Tab-separated table of C-alpha atoms in Angstrom:
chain	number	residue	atom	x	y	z
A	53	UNK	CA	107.225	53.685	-31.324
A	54	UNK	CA	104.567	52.439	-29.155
A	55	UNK	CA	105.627	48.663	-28.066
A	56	UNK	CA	104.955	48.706	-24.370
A	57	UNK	CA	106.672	46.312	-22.413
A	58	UNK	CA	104.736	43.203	-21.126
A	59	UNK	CA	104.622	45.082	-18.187
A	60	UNK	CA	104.887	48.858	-17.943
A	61	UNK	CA	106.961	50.154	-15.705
A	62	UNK	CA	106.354	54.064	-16.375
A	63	UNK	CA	106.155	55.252	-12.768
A	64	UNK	CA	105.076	58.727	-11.830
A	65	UNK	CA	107.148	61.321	-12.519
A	66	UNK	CA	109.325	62.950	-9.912
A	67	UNK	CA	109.380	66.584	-8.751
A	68	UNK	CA	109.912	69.016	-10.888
A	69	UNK	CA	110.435	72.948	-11.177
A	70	UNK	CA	107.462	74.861	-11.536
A	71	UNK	CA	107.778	75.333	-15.043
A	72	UNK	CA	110.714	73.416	-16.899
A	73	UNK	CA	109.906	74.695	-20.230
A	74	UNK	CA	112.288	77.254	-21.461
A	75	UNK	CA	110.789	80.120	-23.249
A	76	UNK	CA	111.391	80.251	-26.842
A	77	UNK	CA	110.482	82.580	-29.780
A	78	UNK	CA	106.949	82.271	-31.813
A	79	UNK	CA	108.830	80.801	-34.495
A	80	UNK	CA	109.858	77.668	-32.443
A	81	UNK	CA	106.690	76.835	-30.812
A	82	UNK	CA	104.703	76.231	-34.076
A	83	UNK	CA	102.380	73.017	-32.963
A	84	UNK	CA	102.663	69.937	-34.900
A	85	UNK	CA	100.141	69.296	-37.651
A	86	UNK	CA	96.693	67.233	-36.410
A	87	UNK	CA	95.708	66.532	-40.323
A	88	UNK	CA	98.770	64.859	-41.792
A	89	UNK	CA	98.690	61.597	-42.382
A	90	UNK	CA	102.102	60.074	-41.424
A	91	UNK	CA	103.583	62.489	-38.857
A	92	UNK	CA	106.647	60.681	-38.545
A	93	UNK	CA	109.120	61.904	-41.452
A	94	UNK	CA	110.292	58.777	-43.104
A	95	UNK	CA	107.832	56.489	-41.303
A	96	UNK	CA	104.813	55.350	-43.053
A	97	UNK	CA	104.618	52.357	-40.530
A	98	UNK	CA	103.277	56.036	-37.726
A	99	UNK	CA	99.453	57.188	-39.473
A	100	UNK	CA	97.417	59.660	-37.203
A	101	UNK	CA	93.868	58.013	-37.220
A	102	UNK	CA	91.953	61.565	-37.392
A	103	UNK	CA	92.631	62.310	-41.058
A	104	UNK	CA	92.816	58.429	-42.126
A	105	UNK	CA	89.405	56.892	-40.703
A	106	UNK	CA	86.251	57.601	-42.615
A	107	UNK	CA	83.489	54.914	-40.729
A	108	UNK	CA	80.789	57.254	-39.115
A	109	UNK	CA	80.951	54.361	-36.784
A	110	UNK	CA	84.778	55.722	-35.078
A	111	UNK	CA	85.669	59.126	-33.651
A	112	UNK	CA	88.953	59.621	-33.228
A	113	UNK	CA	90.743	62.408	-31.793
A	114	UNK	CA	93.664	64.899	-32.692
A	115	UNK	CA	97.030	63.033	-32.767
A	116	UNK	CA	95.850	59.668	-31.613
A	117	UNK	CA	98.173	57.358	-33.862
A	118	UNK	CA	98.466	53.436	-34.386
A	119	UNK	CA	102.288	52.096	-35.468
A	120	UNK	CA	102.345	48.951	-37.592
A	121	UNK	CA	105.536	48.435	-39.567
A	122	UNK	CA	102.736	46.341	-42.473
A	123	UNK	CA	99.480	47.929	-43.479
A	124	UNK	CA	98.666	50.575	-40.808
A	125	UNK	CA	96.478	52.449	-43.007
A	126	UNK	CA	94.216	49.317	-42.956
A	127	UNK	CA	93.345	49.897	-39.466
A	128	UNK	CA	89.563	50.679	-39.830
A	129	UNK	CA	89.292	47.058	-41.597
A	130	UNK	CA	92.187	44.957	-40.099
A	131	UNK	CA	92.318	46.569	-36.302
A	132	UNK	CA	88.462	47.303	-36.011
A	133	UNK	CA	86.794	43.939	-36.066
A	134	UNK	CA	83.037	43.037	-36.426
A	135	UNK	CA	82.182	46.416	-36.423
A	136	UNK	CA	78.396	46.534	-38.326
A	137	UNK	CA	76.998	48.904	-35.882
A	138	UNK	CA	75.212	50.632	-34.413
A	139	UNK	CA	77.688	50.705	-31.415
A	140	UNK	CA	80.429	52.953	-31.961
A	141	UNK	CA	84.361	53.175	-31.179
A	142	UNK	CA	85.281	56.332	-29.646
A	143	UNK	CA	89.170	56.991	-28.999
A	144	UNK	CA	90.304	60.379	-27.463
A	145	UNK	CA	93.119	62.781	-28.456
A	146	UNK	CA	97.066	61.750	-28.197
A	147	UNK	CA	96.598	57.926	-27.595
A	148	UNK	CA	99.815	55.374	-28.922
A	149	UNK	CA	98.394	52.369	-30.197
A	150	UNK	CA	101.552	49.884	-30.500
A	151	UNK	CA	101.389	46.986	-33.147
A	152	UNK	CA	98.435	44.644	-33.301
A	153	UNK	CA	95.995	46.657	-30.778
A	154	UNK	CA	92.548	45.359	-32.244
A	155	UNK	CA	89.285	46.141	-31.030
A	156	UNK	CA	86.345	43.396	-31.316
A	157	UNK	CA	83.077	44.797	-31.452
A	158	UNK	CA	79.729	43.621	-30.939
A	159	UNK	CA	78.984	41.780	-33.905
A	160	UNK	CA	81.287	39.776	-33.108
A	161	UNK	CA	78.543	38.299	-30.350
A	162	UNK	CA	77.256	34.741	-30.553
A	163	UNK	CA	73.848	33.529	-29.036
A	164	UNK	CA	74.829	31.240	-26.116
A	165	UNK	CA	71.334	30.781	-24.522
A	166	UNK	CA	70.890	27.264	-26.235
A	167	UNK	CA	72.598	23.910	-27.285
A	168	UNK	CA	74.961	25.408	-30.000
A	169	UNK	CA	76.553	29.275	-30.472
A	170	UNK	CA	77.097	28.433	-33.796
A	171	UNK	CA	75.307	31.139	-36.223
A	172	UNK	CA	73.807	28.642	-39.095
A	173	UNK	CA	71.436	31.667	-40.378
A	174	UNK	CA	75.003	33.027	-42.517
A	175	UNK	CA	75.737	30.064	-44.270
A	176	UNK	CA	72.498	30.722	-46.707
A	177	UNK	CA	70.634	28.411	-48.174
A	178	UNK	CA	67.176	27.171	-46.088
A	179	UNK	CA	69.047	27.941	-43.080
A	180	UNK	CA	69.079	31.866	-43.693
A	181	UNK	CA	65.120	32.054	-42.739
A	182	UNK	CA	66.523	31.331	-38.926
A	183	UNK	CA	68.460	35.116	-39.442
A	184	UNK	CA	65.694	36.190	-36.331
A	185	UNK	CA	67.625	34.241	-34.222
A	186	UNK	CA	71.082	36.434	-34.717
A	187	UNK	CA	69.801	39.257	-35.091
A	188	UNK	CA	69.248	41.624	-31.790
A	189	UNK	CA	71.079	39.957	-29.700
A	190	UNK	CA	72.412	41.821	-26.528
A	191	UNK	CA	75.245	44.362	-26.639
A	192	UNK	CA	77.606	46.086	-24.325
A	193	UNK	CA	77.484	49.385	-25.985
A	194	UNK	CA	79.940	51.858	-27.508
A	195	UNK	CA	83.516	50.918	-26.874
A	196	UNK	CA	85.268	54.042	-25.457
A	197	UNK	CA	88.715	55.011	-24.806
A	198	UNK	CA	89.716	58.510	-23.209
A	199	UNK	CA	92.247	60.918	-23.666
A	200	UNK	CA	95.948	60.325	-23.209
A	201	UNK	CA	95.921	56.281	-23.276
A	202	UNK	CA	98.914	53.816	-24.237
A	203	UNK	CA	98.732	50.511	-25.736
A	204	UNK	CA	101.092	48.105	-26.323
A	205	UNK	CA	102.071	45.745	-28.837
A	206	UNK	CA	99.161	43.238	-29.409
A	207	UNK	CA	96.395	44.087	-27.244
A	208	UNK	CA	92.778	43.423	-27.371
A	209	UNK	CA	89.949	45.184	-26.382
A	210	UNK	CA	86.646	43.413	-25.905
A	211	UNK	CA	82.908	45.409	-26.875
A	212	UNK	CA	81.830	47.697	-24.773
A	213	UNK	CA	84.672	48.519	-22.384
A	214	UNK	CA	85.669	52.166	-21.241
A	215	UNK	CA	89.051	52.758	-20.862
A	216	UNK	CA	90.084	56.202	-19.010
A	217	UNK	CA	92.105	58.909	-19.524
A	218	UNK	CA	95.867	58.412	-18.648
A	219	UNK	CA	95.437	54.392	-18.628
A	220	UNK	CA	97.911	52.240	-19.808
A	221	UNK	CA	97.316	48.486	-21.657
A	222	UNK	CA	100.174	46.468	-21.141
A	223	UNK	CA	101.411	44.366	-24.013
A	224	UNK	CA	99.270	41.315	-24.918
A	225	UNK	CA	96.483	41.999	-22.378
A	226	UNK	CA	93.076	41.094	-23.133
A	227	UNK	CA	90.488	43.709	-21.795
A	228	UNK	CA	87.577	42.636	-21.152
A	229	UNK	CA	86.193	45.104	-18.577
A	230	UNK	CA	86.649	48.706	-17.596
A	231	UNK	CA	89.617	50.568	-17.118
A	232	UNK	CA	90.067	53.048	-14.233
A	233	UNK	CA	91.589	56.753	-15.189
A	234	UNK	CA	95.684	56.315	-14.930
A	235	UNK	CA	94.992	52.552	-14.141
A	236	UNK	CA	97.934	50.343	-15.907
A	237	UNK	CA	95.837	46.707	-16.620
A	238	UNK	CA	97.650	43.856	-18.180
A	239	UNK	CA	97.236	39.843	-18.604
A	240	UNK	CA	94.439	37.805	-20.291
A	241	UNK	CA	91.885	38.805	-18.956
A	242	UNK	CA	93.290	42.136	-18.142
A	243	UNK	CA	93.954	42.584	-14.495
A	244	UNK	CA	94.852	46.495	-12.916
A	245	UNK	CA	98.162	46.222	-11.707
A	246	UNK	CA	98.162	49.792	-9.966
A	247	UNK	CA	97.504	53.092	-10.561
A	248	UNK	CA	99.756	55.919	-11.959
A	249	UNK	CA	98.793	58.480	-9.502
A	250	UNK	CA	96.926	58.316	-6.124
A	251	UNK	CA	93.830	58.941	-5.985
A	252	UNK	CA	94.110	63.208	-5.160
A	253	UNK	CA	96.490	63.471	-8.013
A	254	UNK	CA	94.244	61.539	-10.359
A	255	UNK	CA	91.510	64.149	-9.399
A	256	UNK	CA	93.814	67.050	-10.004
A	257	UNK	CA	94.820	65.382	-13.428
A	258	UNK	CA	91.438	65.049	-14.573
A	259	UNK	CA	90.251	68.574	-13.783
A	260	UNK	CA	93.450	69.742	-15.460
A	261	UNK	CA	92.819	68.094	-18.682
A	262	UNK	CA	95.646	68.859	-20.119
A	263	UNK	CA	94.441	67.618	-23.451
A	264	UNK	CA	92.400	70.100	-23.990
A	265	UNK	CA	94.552	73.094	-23.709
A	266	UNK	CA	94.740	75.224	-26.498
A	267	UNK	CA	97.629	73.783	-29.013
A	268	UNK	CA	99.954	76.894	-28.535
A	269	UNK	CA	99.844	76.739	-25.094
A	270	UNK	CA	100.410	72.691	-25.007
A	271	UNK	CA	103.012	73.386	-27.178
A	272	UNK	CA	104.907	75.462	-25.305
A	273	UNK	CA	104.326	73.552	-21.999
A	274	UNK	CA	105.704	70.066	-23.532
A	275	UNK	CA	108.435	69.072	-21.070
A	276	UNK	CA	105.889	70.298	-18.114
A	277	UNK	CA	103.520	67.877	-19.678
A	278	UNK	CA	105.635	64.805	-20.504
A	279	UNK	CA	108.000	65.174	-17.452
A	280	UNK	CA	106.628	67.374	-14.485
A	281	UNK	CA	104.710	66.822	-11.299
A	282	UNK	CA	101.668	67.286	-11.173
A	283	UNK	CA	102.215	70.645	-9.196
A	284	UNK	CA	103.830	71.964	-12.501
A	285	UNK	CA	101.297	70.827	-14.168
A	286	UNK	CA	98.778	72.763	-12.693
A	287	UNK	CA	101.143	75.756	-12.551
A	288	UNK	CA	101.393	75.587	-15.732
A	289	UNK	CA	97.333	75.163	-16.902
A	290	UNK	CA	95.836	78.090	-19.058
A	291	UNK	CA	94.538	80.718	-17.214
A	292	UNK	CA	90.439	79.862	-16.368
A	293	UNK	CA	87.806	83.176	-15.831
């Protein structure tokens, strides 16, 4: 559903008519359904992570969905790792997580101003009365991903990184710093490879924000969305007073 290659190779779409999408009756255009759990009919391996996460610690938006063939409605506990707080995950609306995508948060953080990183204070005993020492210790804030982002198979986001809208997270990668809007990153560390749009485009993208278009109008704009220019596109917005 969502394994990226090692590299993506999704290139910017090519010109397109005005408006592609055909116009249909009421009855077709019905929007699919943000709340249910496994959106996929006959794939419980596809969970939307709106309706299934219940930390106050992750926001997730509408129709964001991770794909694991074993135990994707563990994701909060499996895929979310070190996560005690206060820093928060943030994902936008219609991300694909592939496989494996885990994010490691900032309790996952280590003191590495002396001899040793290793946190003695949690193995009890005398040594717990040293807890003052991992406790505090210096974070990169909320880790935040925007609107409209693919990852593939296996990836790994570090604390505190922002991701932007459009981006893509090759296969693998290990992100350890930010990601550009429409950038496509990938390797260990994660490197940006290029950009889906120049820089005019990604301007026009962003003020678009398609995302947040009403779901009936989305809906019946789908092949504008998925496969036209960005001149469609913006044909095709909702009307703004």
């Amino acid at each position: 559903m969502t394994d990226a290659p090692d590299t993506p190779h999704h290139d910017a779409p090519g010109p397109a008519a005005a408006d592609p999408d055909t116009p249909r009756a009421a009855a077709d255009l019905a929007p699919a359904d943000p709340t249910v759990l496994h959106p996929v009919p006959g794939q419980p391996r596809v969970v939307l992570l709106k309706p299934l996460v219940t930390s106050p610690l992750i926001e997730v938006g509408e129709f964001s969905y991770y794909d694991d063939p074993e135990g994707a409605t563990a994701f909060e506990t499996r895929n979310v790792l070190y996560h005690y707080g206060p820093e928060r995950l943030v994902i936008g609306r219609f991300c694909a997580l592939g496989t494996g995508v885990r994010f490691l948060m900032n309790g996952a953080n280590h003191r590495m101003d002396g001899p040793s990183t290793f946190p003695f204070p949690i193995m009890g005993g005398s040594w717990a009365g040293h807890f003052d020492l991992i406790t505090g210790l210096p974070g990169r804030g909320d880790t935040v991903v925007g609107n409209d982002v693919w990852f593939g198979n296996g990836a790994t986001v570090m604390p505190g990184v922002r991701i932007g809208h459009g981006a893509v997270v090759a296969a693998g990668s290990v992100v350890v710093d930010d990601v550009p809007d429409y950038g496509v990153v990938g390797g260990n560390p994660a490197r940006l490879l290029r950009r889906r749009f120049d820089d005019a485009d990604i301007a026009r993208l962003l003020a678009l924000a398609w995302w947040d278009w009403p779901l009936e109008h989305l809906t019946a704009r789908l092949r504008t969305v998925m496969s036209g220019s960005v001149d469609a596109l913006e044909a095709a917005a909702p009307h703004r007073p």
